[in-house]
Tab-separated table of C-alpha atoms in Angstrom:
chain	number	residue	atom	x	y	z
A	29	UNK	CA	-156.124	-36.799	179.951
A	30	UNK	CA	-157.479	-33.463	178.765
A	31	UNK	CA	-157.938	-32.812	175.048
A	32	UNK	CA	-154.959	-30.952	173.620
A	33	UNK	CA	-155.543	-27.207	173.661
A	34	UNK	CA	-155.230	-25.053	170.552
A	35	UNK	CA	-152.151	-22.867	170.297
A	36	UNK	CA	-154.154	-19.706	170.903
A	37	UNK	CA	-155.585	-21.153	174.125
A	38	UNK	CA	-152.168	-21.762	175.653
A	39	UNK	CA	-150.356	-19.006	177.469
A	40	UNK	CA	-147.401	-18.495	179.766
A	41	UNK	CA	-144.226	-20.392	180.491
A	42	UNK	CA	-143.635	-23.478	182.651
A	43	UNK	CA	-140.325	-24.893	183.855
A	44	UNK	CA	-139.666	-28.527	184.767
A	45	UNK	CA	-136.577	-29.363	186.834
A	46	UNK	CA	-135.391	-32.878	186.045
A	47	UNK	CA	-135.508	-34.953	182.868
A	48	UNK	CA	-136.252	-38.409	184.262
A	49	UNK	CA	-139.628	-40.173	183.990
A	50	UNK	CA	-141.544	-37.791	186.264
A	51	UNK	CA	-140.003	-34.735	184.604
A	52	UNK	CA	-140.745	-35.921	181.072
A	53	UNK	CA	-144.343	-36.733	181.975
A	54	UNK	CA	-144.728	-33.359	183.680
A	55	UNK	CA	-143.429	-31.622	180.534
A	56	UNK	CA	-145.828	-33.689	178.419
A	57	UNK	CA	-148.795	-32.513	180.521
A	58	UNK	CA	-147.663	-28.899	180.752
A	59	UNK	CA	-147.225	-28.680	176.980
A	60	UNK	CA	-151.015	-28.922	176.654
A	61	UNK	CA	-151.574	-25.858	178.859
A	62	UNK	CA	-148.584	-23.519	178.442
A	63	UNK	CA	-147.295	-21.704	175.417
A	64	UNK	CA	-143.727	-22.660	176.351
A	65	UNK	CA	-142.274	-25.441	178.487
A	66	UNK	CA	-138.570	-25.538	179.414
A	67	UNK	CA	-137.119	-28.793	180.719
A	68	UNK	CA	-133.898	-28.353	182.730
A	69	UNK	CA	-131.679	-31.397	183.260
A	70	UNK	CA	-128.273	-31.596	184.925
A	71	UNK	CA	-127.045	-34.441	182.687
A	72	UNK	CA	-126.350	-34.224	178.993
A	73	UNK	CA	-129.266	-36.254	177.655
A	74	UNK	CA	-128.245	-39.047	175.275
A	75	UNK	CA	-129.711	-39.459	171.812
A	76	UNK	CA	-130.120	-43.197	172.165
A	77	UNK	CA	-130.977	-45.820	174.774
A	78	UNK	CA	-128.051	-45.129	177.095
A	79	UNK	CA	-127.759	-45.064	180.880
A	80	UNK	CA	-126.831	-41.795	182.561
A	81	UNK	CA	-125.605	-40.633	185.946
A	82	UNK	CA	-128.874	-38.931	186.932
A	83	UNK	CA	-130.759	-42.254	186.773
A	84	UNK	CA	-128.463	-44.505	188.843
A	85	UNK	CA	-131.003	-47.336	188.943
A	86	UNK	CA	-131.493	-47.144	185.158
A	87	UNK	CA	-129.097	-50.015	184.451
A	88	UNK	CA	-131.190	-52.408	186.537
A	89	UNK	CA	-134.394	-54.339	185.911
A	90	UNK	CA	-137.524	-52.323	185.196
A	91	UNK	CA	-141.024	-53.161	184.085
A	92	UNK	CA	-144.152	-51.136	183.504
A	93	UNK	CA	-147.100	-52.107	185.690
A	94	UNK	CA	-150.435	-52.526	183.919
A	95	UNK	CA	-151.778	-49.236	185.304
A	96	UNK	CA	-148.655	-47.409	184.181
A	97	UNK	CA	-148.886	-48.953	180.702
A	98	UNK	CA	-152.428	-47.637	180.345
A	99	UNK	CA	-151.503	-44.096	181.420
A	100	UNK	CA	-148.428	-43.911	179.201
A	101	UNK	CA	-150.529	-45.082	176.266
A	102	UNK	CA	-152.968	-42.235	176.937
A	103	UNK	CA	-150.184	-39.652	176.920
A	104	UNK	CA	-148.402	-41.257	173.938
A	105	UNK	CA	-150.848	-43.327	171.833
A	106	UNK	CA	-148.105	-44.707	169.572
A	107	UNK	CA	-145.699	-45.580	172.399
A	108	UNK	CA	-146.571	-49.216	173.115
A	109	UNK	CA	-146.585	-50.373	169.462
A	110	UNK	CA	-143.260	-48.602	168.942
A	111	UNK	CA	-141.723	-50.241	172.021
A	112	UNK	CA	-142.846	-53.693	170.903
A	113	UNK	CA	-141.637	-53.084	167.350
A	114	UNK	CA	-138.260	-52.142	168.852
A	115	UNK	CA	-138.020	-55.429	170.750
A	116	UNK	CA	-139.771	-54.854	174.088
A	117	UNK	CA	-141.536	-58.009	175.274
A	118	UNK	CA	-145.289	-57.725	175.984
A	119	UNK	CA	-147.215	-60.267	177.967
A	120	UNK	CA	-150.216	-61.052	180.078
A	121	UNK	CA	-149.124	-60.769	183.714
A	122	UNK	CA	-150.947	-63.912	184.753
A	123	UNK	CA	-149.604	-66.007	181.896
A	124	UNK	CA	-146.060	-64.806	181.284
A	125	UNK	CA	-144.699	-64.775	184.862
A	126	UNK	CA	-143.051	-67.749	186.544
A	127	UNK	CA	-143.181	-66.461	190.101
A	128	UNK	CA	-141.944	-68.412	193.109
A	129	UNK	CA	-143.020	-67.019	196.484
A	130	UNK	CA	-143.835	-68.424	199.914
A	131	UNK	CA	-142.702	-71.940	199.059
A	132	UNK	CA	-144.416	-72.413	195.700
A	133	UNK	CA	-145.149	-71.103	192.235
A	134	UNK	CA	-148.122	-68.858	191.618
A	135	UNK	CA	-150.714	-70.313	189.282
A	136	UNK	CA	-150.664	-69.263	185.628
A	137	UNK	CA	-153.903	-67.930	184.137
A	138	UNK	CA	-155.111	-65.291	181.676
A	139	UNK	CA	-155.461	-62.045	183.657
A	140	UNK	CA	-156.249	-59.429	180.959
A	141	UNK	CA	-153.523	-57.287	182.566
A	142	UNK	CA	-150.911	-56.424	179.969
A	143	UNK	CA	-147.379	-55.479	180.890
A	144	UNK	CA	-144.193	-54.974	178.921
A	145	UNK	CA	-140.601	-55.945	179.749
A	146	UNK	CA	-137.807	-53.693	178.509
A	147	UNK	CA	-134.749	-51.809	179.679
A	148	UNK	CA	-135.146	-48.450	181.396
A	149	UNK	CA	-132.866	-46.580	178.931
A	150	UNK	CA	-134.935	-47.931	176.028
A	151	UNK	CA	-138.175	-46.677	177.578
A	152	UNK	CA	-136.629	-43.340	178.537
A	153	UNK	CA	-135.415	-42.819	174.975
A	154	UNK	CA	-138.864	-43.385	173.483
A	155	UNK	CA	-140.600	-41.073	175.933
A	156	UNK	CA	-137.866	-38.414	175.682
A	157	UNK	CA	-138.106	-38.389	171.874
A	158	UNK	CA	-141.868	-37.870	171.991
A	159	UNK	CA	-141.774	-35.134	174.617
A	160	UNK	CA	-138.943	-33.168	173.040
A	161	UNK	CA	-140.590	-33.434	169.618
A	162	UNK	CA	-143.473	-31.300	170.849
A	163	UNK	CA	-142.977	-27.863	169.300
A	164	UNK	CA	-143.463	-25.872	172.517
A	165	UNK	CA	-141.028	-27.938	174.631
A	166	UNK	CA	-137.393	-26.834	174.930
A	167	UNK	CA	-134.692	-28.849	176.702
A	168	UNK	CA	-131.816	-27.204	178.578
A	169	UNK	CA	-129.675	-30.212	179.403
A	170	UNK	CA	-126.264	-29.886	180.982
A	171	UNK	CA	-127.751	-27.238	183.278
A	172	UNK	CA	-128.236	-27.206	187.046
A	173	UNK	CA	-130.746	-25.131	189.006
A	174	UNK	CA	-129.011	-23.301	191.854
A	175	UNK	CA	-132.057	-21.687	193.467
A	176	UNK	CA	-135.603	-20.467	193.069
A	177	UNK	CA	-136.370	-16.875	192.155
A	178	UNK	CA	-139.236	-15.340	194.120
A	179	UNK	CA	-140.987	-12.019	194.576
A	180	UNK	CA	-139.873	-9.692	197.410
A	181	UNK	CA	-142.451	-11.124	199.813
A	182	UNK	CA	-141.293	-14.695	199.021
A	183	UNK	CA	-144.899	-15.692	198.426
A	184	UNK	CA	-144.576	-16.560	194.733
A	185	UNK	CA	-141.925	-18.377	192.733
A	186	UNK	CA	-141.128	-16.381	189.615
A	187	UNK	CA	-138.581	-18.744	188.057
A	188	UNK	CA	-135.186	-20.314	188.659
A	189	UNK	CA	-131.533	-19.389	188.591
A	190	UNK	CA	-129.605	-21.960	186.599
A	191	UNK	CA	-126.019	-22.529	185.558
A	192	UNK	CA	-124.897	-24.146	182.294
A	193	UNK	CA	-122.010	-26.604	182.578
A	194	UNK	CA	-118.773	-24.834	181.762
A	195	UNK	CA	-120.314	-21.407	182.276
A	196	UNK	CA	-119.644	-19.720	185.617
A	197	UNK	CA	-122.266	-17.013	185.083
A	198	UNK	CA	-125.748	-17.904	186.391
A	199	UNK	CA	-128.825	-17.245	184.278
A	200	UNK	CA	-132.312	-16.321	185.472
A	201	UNK	CA	-135.238	-17.971	183.728
A	202	UNK	CA	-138.720	-16.677	184.561
A	203	UNK	CA	-141.899	-18.762	184.474
A	204	UNK	CA	-145.515	-18.852	185.613
A	205	UNK	CA	-145.078	-22.340	187.088
A	206	UNK	CA	-142.037	-24.350	188.223
A	207	UNK	CA	-142.374	-28.118	188.711
A	208	UNK	CA	-139.561	-29.817	190.631
A	209	UNK	CA	-139.206	-33.388	189.371
A	210	UNK	CA	-135.487	-33.634	190.141
A	211	UNK	CA	-135.726	-36.922	192.014
A	212	UNK	CA	-134.836	-38.243	195.440
A	213	UNK	CA	-132.063	-35.659	195.853
A	214	UNK	CA	-134.420	-32.718	195.276
A	215	UNK	CA	-133.309	-29.426	196.816
A	216	UNK	CA	-136.925	-28.314	197.355
A	217	UNK	CA	-136.953	-28.961	201.140
A	218	UNK	CA	-133.801	-26.874	201.520
A	219	UNK	CA	-135.131	-24.129	199.249
A	220	UNK	CA	-138.399	-23.951	201.185
A	221	UNK	CA	-136.555	-23.742	204.502
A	222	UNK	CA	-134.399	-20.923	203.151
A	223	UNK	CA	-137.535	-19.056	202.051
A	224	UNK	CA	-139.023	-19.320	205.541
A	225	UNK	CA	-141.611	-22.080	204.922
A	226	UNK	CA	-139.797	-24.852	206.755
A	227	UNK	CA	-139.242	-28.349	205.462
A	228	UNK	CA	-142.117	-30.707	204.682
A	229	UNK	CA	-142.642	-33.507	207.219
A	230	UNK	CA	-140.793	-36.710	206.280
A	231	UNK	CA	-141.383	-40.416	206.739
A	232	UNK	CA	-138.492	-42.828	206.338
A	233	UNK	CA	-138.423	-46.622	206.412
A	234	UNK	CA	-134.813	-47.842	206.488
A	235	UNK	CA	-134.477	-51.097	204.564
A	236	UNK	CA	-130.797	-51.283	203.462
A	237	UNK	CA	-131.645	-52.933	200.150
A	238	UNK	CA	-128.904	-53.640	197.647
A	239	UNK	CA	-128.897	-55.452	194.349
A	240	UNK	CA	-126.686	-56.460	191.457
A	241	UNK	CA	-127.605	-56.727	187.767
A	242	UNK	CA	-126.111	-58.390	184.725
A	243	UNK	CA	-127.169	-58.584	181.073
A	244	UNK	CA	-127.167	-61.895	179.157
A	245	UNK	CA	-127.774	-63.009	175.588
A	246	UNK	CA	-131.283	-64.423	175.036
A	247	UNK	CA	-132.079	-67.144	172.515
A	248	UNK	CA	-135.359	-66.093	170.847
A	249	UNK	CA	-136.056	-69.737	169.934
A	250	UNK	CA	-135.940	-70.874	173.582
A	251	UNK	CA	-139.441	-71.929	174.777
A	252	UNK	CA	-138.927	-69.710	177.855
A	253	UNK	CA	-137.743	-66.671	175.892
A	254	UNK	CA	-140.787	-64.519	176.772
A	255	UNK	CA	-141.071	-65.640	180.401
A	256	UNK	CA	-140.654	-63.226	183.314
A	257	UNK	CA	-138.940	-64.988	186.220
A	258	UNK	CA	-139.430	-63.801	189.791
A	259	UNK	CA	-138.154	-65.431	192.967
A	260	UNK	CA	-139.341	-63.807	196.177
A	261	UNK	CA	-138.238	-64.658	199.724
A	262	UNK	CA	-140.355	-65.872	202.602
A	263	UNK	CA	-139.744	-63.287	205.345
A	264	UNK	CA	-138.350	-62.871	207.887
A	265	UNK	CA	-135.745	-65.636	207.557
A	266	UNK	CA	-135.215	-65.393	203.791
A	267	UNK	CA	-134.014	-62.049	202.484
A	268	UNK	CA	-132.855	-62.793	198.948
A	269	UNK	CA	-134.841	-62.156	195.764
A	270	UNK	CA	-134.241	-62.143	192.035
A	271	UNK	CA	-135.909	-61.192	188.779
A	272	UNK	CA	-134.884	-62.068	185.240
A	273	UNK	CA	-136.801	-60.394	182.432
A	274	UNK	CA	-136.516	-60.549	178.641
A	275	UNK	CA	-135.685	-57.163	177.126
A	276	UNK	CA	-135.126	-55.654	173.697
A	277	UNK	CA	-132.121	-56.755	171.669
A	278	UNK	CA	-132.697	-60.465	172.432
A	279	UNK	CA	-131.259	-60.011	175.916
A	280	UNK	CA	-132.037	-61.050	179.466
A	281	UNK	CA	-131.617	-58.688	182.377
A	282	UNK	CA	-131.070	-60.414	185.734
A	283	UNK	CA	-131.197	-58.593	189.069
A	284	UNK	CA	-130.332	-60.309	192.355
A	285	UNK	CA	-130.824	-58.481	195.624
A	286	UNK	CA	-131.725	-58.568	199.261
A	287	UNK	CA	-132.978	-56.690	202.277
A	288	UNK	CA	-131.176	-55.629	205.433
A	289	UNK	CA	-127.639	-55.830	204.097
A	290	UNK	CA	-127.900	-59.266	202.463
A	291	UNK	CA	-126.683	-57.945	199.105
A	292	UNK	CA	-125.477	-59.694	195.964
A	293	UNK	CA	-121.762	-59.228	195.178
A	294	UNK	CA	-120.320	-57.754	191.973
A	295	UNK	CA	-117.885	-60.537	191.035
A	296	UNK	CA	-118.966	-63.327	188.688
A	297	UNK	CA	-118.389	-66.218	191.063
A	298	UNK	CA	-120.155	-64.465	193.934
A	299	UNK	CA	-123.038	-63.355	191.695
A	300	UNK	CA	-123.582	-66.919	190.440
A	301	UNK	CA	-123.347	-68.370	193.938
A	302	UNK	CA	-125.907	-65.845	195.185
A	303	UNK	CA	-128.232	-66.959	192.366
A	304	UNK	CA	-127.662	-70.593	193.306
A	305	UNK	CA	-128.660	-69.843	196.915
A	306	UNK	CA	-132.131	-68.539	195.986
A	307	UNK	CA	-135.293	-70.312	197.094
A	308	UNK	CA	-135.936	-71.663	193.557
A	309	UNK	CA	-133.432	-72.727	190.858
A	310	UNK	CA	-135.002	-71.136	187.741
A	311	UNK	CA	-132.836	-68.031	187.462
A	312	UNK	CA	-129.616	-69.815	188.417
A	313	UNK	CA	-130.258	-72.474	185.760
A	314	UNK	CA	-130.924	-69.784	183.140
A	315	UNK	CA	-127.841	-67.772	184.091
A	316	UNK	CA	-125.636	-70.869	183.907
A	317	UNK	CA	-126.545	-71.550	180.285
A	318	UNK	CA	-126.612	-67.915	179.085
A	319	UNK	CA	-123.732	-65.834	177.738
A	320	UNK	CA	-123.036	-62.716	179.836
A	321	UNK	CA	-122.938	-59.432	177.892
A	322	UNK	CA	-122.037	-57.021	180.688
A	323	UNK	CA	-120.189	-56.699	183.943
A	324	UNK	CA	-122.139	-56.953	187.206
A	325	UNK	CA	-123.623	-53.573	188.158
A	326	UNK	CA	-124.431	-52.608	191.772
A	327	UNK	CA	-127.070	-50.317	193.293
A	328	UNK	CA	-127.828	-49.567	196.952
A	329	UNK	CA	-131.102	-48.196	198.310
A	330	UNK	CA	-131.015	-47.249	202.009
A	331	UNK	CA	-134.620	-46.290	202.735
A	332	UNK	CA	-138.117	-45.578	201.478
A	333	UNK	CA	-138.467	-41.810	201.784
A	334	UNK	CA	-141.607	-39.686	201.629
A	335	UNK	CA	-141.981	-35.899	201.863
A	336	UNK	CA	-145.447	-34.894	203.062
A	337	UNK	CA	-145.993	-31.669	201.135
A	338	UNK	CA	-149.711	-32.115	201.754
A	339	UNK	CA	-148.948	-31.399	205.423
A	340	UNK	CA	-147.555	-27.911	204.819
A	341	UNK	CA	-149.764	-25.026	205.953
A	342	UNK	CA	-148.091	-22.466	203.706
A	343	UNK	CA	-146.351	-22.883	200.377
A	344	UNK	CA	-145.134	-20.481	197.692
A	345	UNK	CA	-147.414	-20.000	194.697
A	346	UNK	CA	-146.051	-21.078	191.349
A	347	UNK	CA	-144.191	-24.159	192.616
A	348	UNK	CA	-145.075	-27.867	192.585
A	349	UNK	CA	-143.080	-31.009	193.419
A	350	UNK	CA	-143.645	-34.508	192.014
A	351	UNK	CA	-142.118	-37.915	191.329
A	352	UNK	CA	-139.305	-39.259	193.507
A	353	UNK	CA	-138.889	-35.724	194.861
A	354	UNK	CA	-142.109	-36.462	196.781
A	355	UNK	CA	-141.750	-40.183	197.418
A	356	UNK	CA	-139.175	-42.824	196.494
A	357	UNK	CA	-140.073	-46.452	197.113
A	358	UNK	CA	-138.125	-49.664	197.472
A	359	UNK	CA	-137.302	-50.242	193.764
A	360	UNK	CA	-137.655	-54.008	194.147
A	361	UNK	CA	-141.452	-53.585	193.892
A	362	UNK	CA	-141.275	-51.740	190.561
A	363	UNK	CA	-143.798	-49.009	191.456
A	364	UNK	CA	-141.824	-45.822	190.808
A	365	UNK	CA	-142.597	-45.220	187.131
A	366	UNK	CA	-146.305	-45.978	187.560
A	367	UNK	CA	-146.445	-43.655	190.574
A	368	UNK	CA	-144.937	-40.882	188.427
A	369	UNK	CA	-147.515	-41.544	185.719
A	370	UNK	CA	-150.349	-41.332	188.257
A	371	UNK	CA	-148.960	-38.041	189.567
A	372	UNK	CA	-148.812	-36.708	186.007
A	373	UNK	CA	-152.520	-37.521	185.739
A	374	UNK	CA	-153.121	-35.458	188.888
A	375	UNK	CA	-151.199	-32.530	187.380
A	376	UNK	CA	-153.303	-32.797	184.235
A	377	UNK	CA	-156.527	-32.820	186.249
A	378	UNK	CA	-155.528	-29.806	188.349
A	379	UNK	CA	-154.538	-27.753	185.310
A	380	UNK	CA	-157.702	-28.725	183.459
A	381	UNK	CA	-159.760	-27.315	186.328
A	382	UNK	CA	-157.863	-23.995	186.062
A	383	UNK	CA	-157.942	-23.261	182.368
A	384	UNK	CA	-158.571	-19.598	183.194
A	385	UNK	CA	-154.836	-19.431	183.905
A	386	UNK	CA	-155.157	-18.536	187.590
A	387	UNK	CA	-152.958	-21.053	189.430
A	388	UNK	CA	-153.334	-19.433	192.874
A	389	UNK	CA	-153.719	-22.050	195.571
A	390	UNK	CA	-153.431	-24.958	193.131
A	391	UNK	CA	-150.653	-26.486	195.253
A	392	UNK	CA	-153.148	-27.408	198.004
A	393	UNK	CA	-155.343	-29.588	195.828
A	394	UNK	CA	-152.399	-30.962	193.886
A	395	UNK	CA	-150.499	-32.149	196.954
A	396	UNK	CA	-153.656	-33.585	198.551
A	397	UNK	CA	-154.435	-35.601	195.430
A	398	UNK	CA	-150.833	-36.706	194.983
A	399	UNK	CA	-150.778	-37.865	198.615
A	400	UNK	CA	-153.766	-40.110	197.893
A	401	UNK	CA	-152.032	-41.463	194.787
A	402	UNK	CA	-148.809	-42.154	196.709
A	403	UNK	CA	-150.561	-43.712	199.719
A	404	UNK	CA	-151.263	-47.026	198.006
A	405	UNK	CA	-147.790	-47.873	196.663
A	406	UNK	CA	-146.293	-46.553	199.915
A	407	UNK	CA	-148.512	-48.865	201.979
A	408	UNK	CA	-147.637	-51.806	199.738
A	409	UNK	CA	-143.883	-51.188	199.822
A	410	UNK	CA	-143.546	-50.273	203.502
A	411	UNK	CA	-145.945	-53.039	204.565
A	412	UNK	CA	-143.892	-55.705	202.818
A	413	UNK	CA	-140.612	-54.247	204.096
A	414	UNK	CA	-141.908	-54.309	207.678
A	415	UNK	CA	-141.973	-58.110	207.526
A	416	UNK	CA	-138.303	-57.862	208.507
A	417	UNK	CA	-137.759	-56.927	212.169
A	418	UNK	CA	-134.454	-55.239	211.234
A	419	UNK	CA	-136.288	-52.627	209.135
A	420	UNK	CA	-136.414	-49.283	210.951
A	421	UNK	CA	-139.480	-47.068	210.870
A	422	UNK	CA	-142.822	-46.409	212.535
A	423	UNK	CA	-145.004	-49.450	211.916
A	424	UNK	CA	-148.671	-48.500	211.440
A	425	UNK	CA	-151.068	-50.136	213.854
A	426	UNK	CA	-152.233	-53.521	212.601
A	427	UNK	CA	-149.215	-54.097	210.315
A	428	UNK	CA	-148.449	-57.543	211.763
A	429	UNK	CA	-152.078	-58.700	211.419
A	430	UNK	CA	-152.374	-57.414	207.834
A	431	UNK	CA	-149.061	-59.013	206.865
A	432	UNK	CA	-150.149	-62.346	208.344
A	433	UNK	CA	-153.292	-62.263	206.194
A	434	UNK	CA	-151.430	-61.187	203.045
A	435	UNK	CA	-148.962	-64.050	203.601
A	436	UNK	CA	-151.954	-66.397	203.354
A	437	UNK	CA	-153.029	-64.564	200.194
A	438	UNK	CA	-149.603	-65.254	198.688
A	439	UNK	CA	-149.837	-68.971	199.510
A	440	UNK	CA	-153.355	-69.281	198.088
A	441	UNK	CA	-152.193	-67.691	194.799
A	442	UNK	CA	-150.328	-70.951	194.204
A	443	UNK	CA	-153.611	-72.581	193.166
A	444	UNK	CA	-156.441	-69.995	193.087
A	445	UNK	CA	-156.608	-67.740	189.978
A	446	UNK	CA	-159.362	-65.576	191.497
A	447	UNK	CA	-157.209	-64.635	194.486
A	448	UNK	CA	-154.140	-64.215	192.295
A	449	UNK	CA	-156.108	-61.914	189.974
A	450	UNK	CA	-157.173	-59.794	192.954
A	451	UNK	CA	-153.572	-59.626	194.153
A	452	UNK	CA	-152.266	-58.657	190.696
A	453	UNK	CA	-154.771	-55.802	190.503
A	454	UNK	CA	-153.429	-54.452	193.797
A	455	UNK	CA	-149.810	-54.968	192.752
A	456	UNK	CA	-150.482	-53.139	189.473
A	457	UNK	CA	-152.162	-50.236	191.319
A	458	UNK	CA	-155.494	-50.957	189.636
A	459	UNK	CA	-157.295	-51.733	192.912
A	460	UNK	CA	-156.572	-50.535	196.485
A	461	UNK	CA	-155.092	-52.965	199.051
A	462	UNK	CA	-158.465	-53.038	200.828
A	463	UNK	CA	-159.860	-54.972	197.848
A	464	UNK	CA	-158.059	-58.057	199.196
A	465	UNK	CA	-160.419	-57.890	202.180
A	466	UNK	CA	-163.607	-58.101	200.135
A	467	UNK	CA	-165.799	-60.934	201.490
A	468	UNK	CA	-165.516	-63.259	198.482
A	469	UNK	CA	-161.697	-62.944	198.512
A	470	UNK	CA	-161.464	-63.486	202.277
A	471	UNK	CA	-163.620	-66.623	201.968
A	472	UNK	CA	-161.381	-68.047	199.260
A	473	UNK	CA	-158.214	-67.198	201.212
A	474	UNK	CA	-159.498	-68.848	204.384
A	475	UNK	CA	-160.757	-71.908	202.513
A	476	UNK	CA	-157.509	-72.222	200.593
A	477	UNK	CA	-155.466	-71.904	203.784
A	478	UNK	CA	-157.500	-74.633	205.486
A	479	UNK	CA	-157.064	-76.969	202.497
A	480	UNK	CA	-153.327	-76.335	202.447
A	481	UNK	CA	-152.984	-77.053	206.179
A	482	UNK	CA	-155.057	-80.204	205.844
A	483	UNK	CA	-152.984	-81.431	202.893
A	484	UNK	CA	-149.759	-80.694	204.782
A	485	UNK	CA	-150.992	-82.607	207.843
A	486	UNK	CA	-152.024	-85.620	205.727
A	487	UNK	CA	-148.653	-85.626	203.971
A	488	UNK	CA	-146.807	-85.468	207.290
A	489	UNK	CA	-148.840	-88.337	208.703
A	490	UNK	CA	-148.255	-90.401	205.569
A	491	UNK	CA	-144.514	-89.823	205.884
A	492	UNK	CA	-144.381	-91.090	209.471
A	493	UNK	CA	-143.089	-94.658	209.849
A	494	UNK	CA	-145.718	-97.194	210.848
């Protein structure tokens, strides 16, 4: 992150559309480079840790990946201590997770990768308070952007036309830079088409994921109180998963879900039965002995969706797009917030290189760098989703071979901390997926797979009647 600029070094006005994670991080970055930053959000933003309509997945399980934790701590040095003081649960990702996948539990070990478990509204509140406390950031909540304002040639975006709730008269707000971080439902493709640029190319992977979440009381004296429980299916025959994380307020948050239409129901009996049907009993046993504090909440996610702005040959100056407005992933993998943080780093880097104030052509480098940032979580999410033959989308060449190898990686993580550490670094977006193909990892995976097959064969022979 660039050093904060002095007030006299900043100039101009920037607008951010959208007040979710990507929008708040964009405003945080822009406040270092612009004299004024205006954040426009359709919802009325709450003062506390409350869910809101514009973040429909906010009531469900979230966690911050290790890479995301590091970036957020760079933008907000006091954030992590404040979250923990408020009740968020920190932990080493190799030690604190009880993770069942591919027929066994992953080995526990000290990984030096720190994560934190908390609710999404709690995290949003802390970040929102820090961003809006910056003296050059103004929030216009309860306002919707109707359209972009451009010059006569439609080559440069000059601002936006917005409408305050309850006020029929539109207002024009001018700016030197507009960043669209309005989420998956972004109007940017439609705006660009209307301006004559056409829509960005799209990639969609239809997964029909749905999940249900419930909050429970957590006993802080329970030996398992700081444990993160994950139960993952063995594709393609198993489709059901679950996570149960400790969060602030001495609560558990439990999310049960599945791919390809195998969704958890929203009634108590059906929710509990779905938990009982999982591949391991941990979460069902914990739910059975815990007091529910909420109703069952439902969320549906039809498809991974990516807009390839890096593929556009022409684009209006003064406009950028980021966050879920560029790419929204299967939320089961928990990559969205870290992806937004990585994109905020890209924005910071691009602006740092243009401290003269000339932003002409910046969109090219920004979208190219963001595409590289998005590539890794997209490959991870889509690759895992393609294990199900019902998933619709263009499978990259070699997907079946890579998935077969990664399945062996998962099985070897049951007993090999070196392989599990390598996998966690990929999962936390610290290392690229290709790192799992480094020679010393491949050797351990192959050796571990051979030992497992040999042990299975010996056990089967021993079980045969003589």
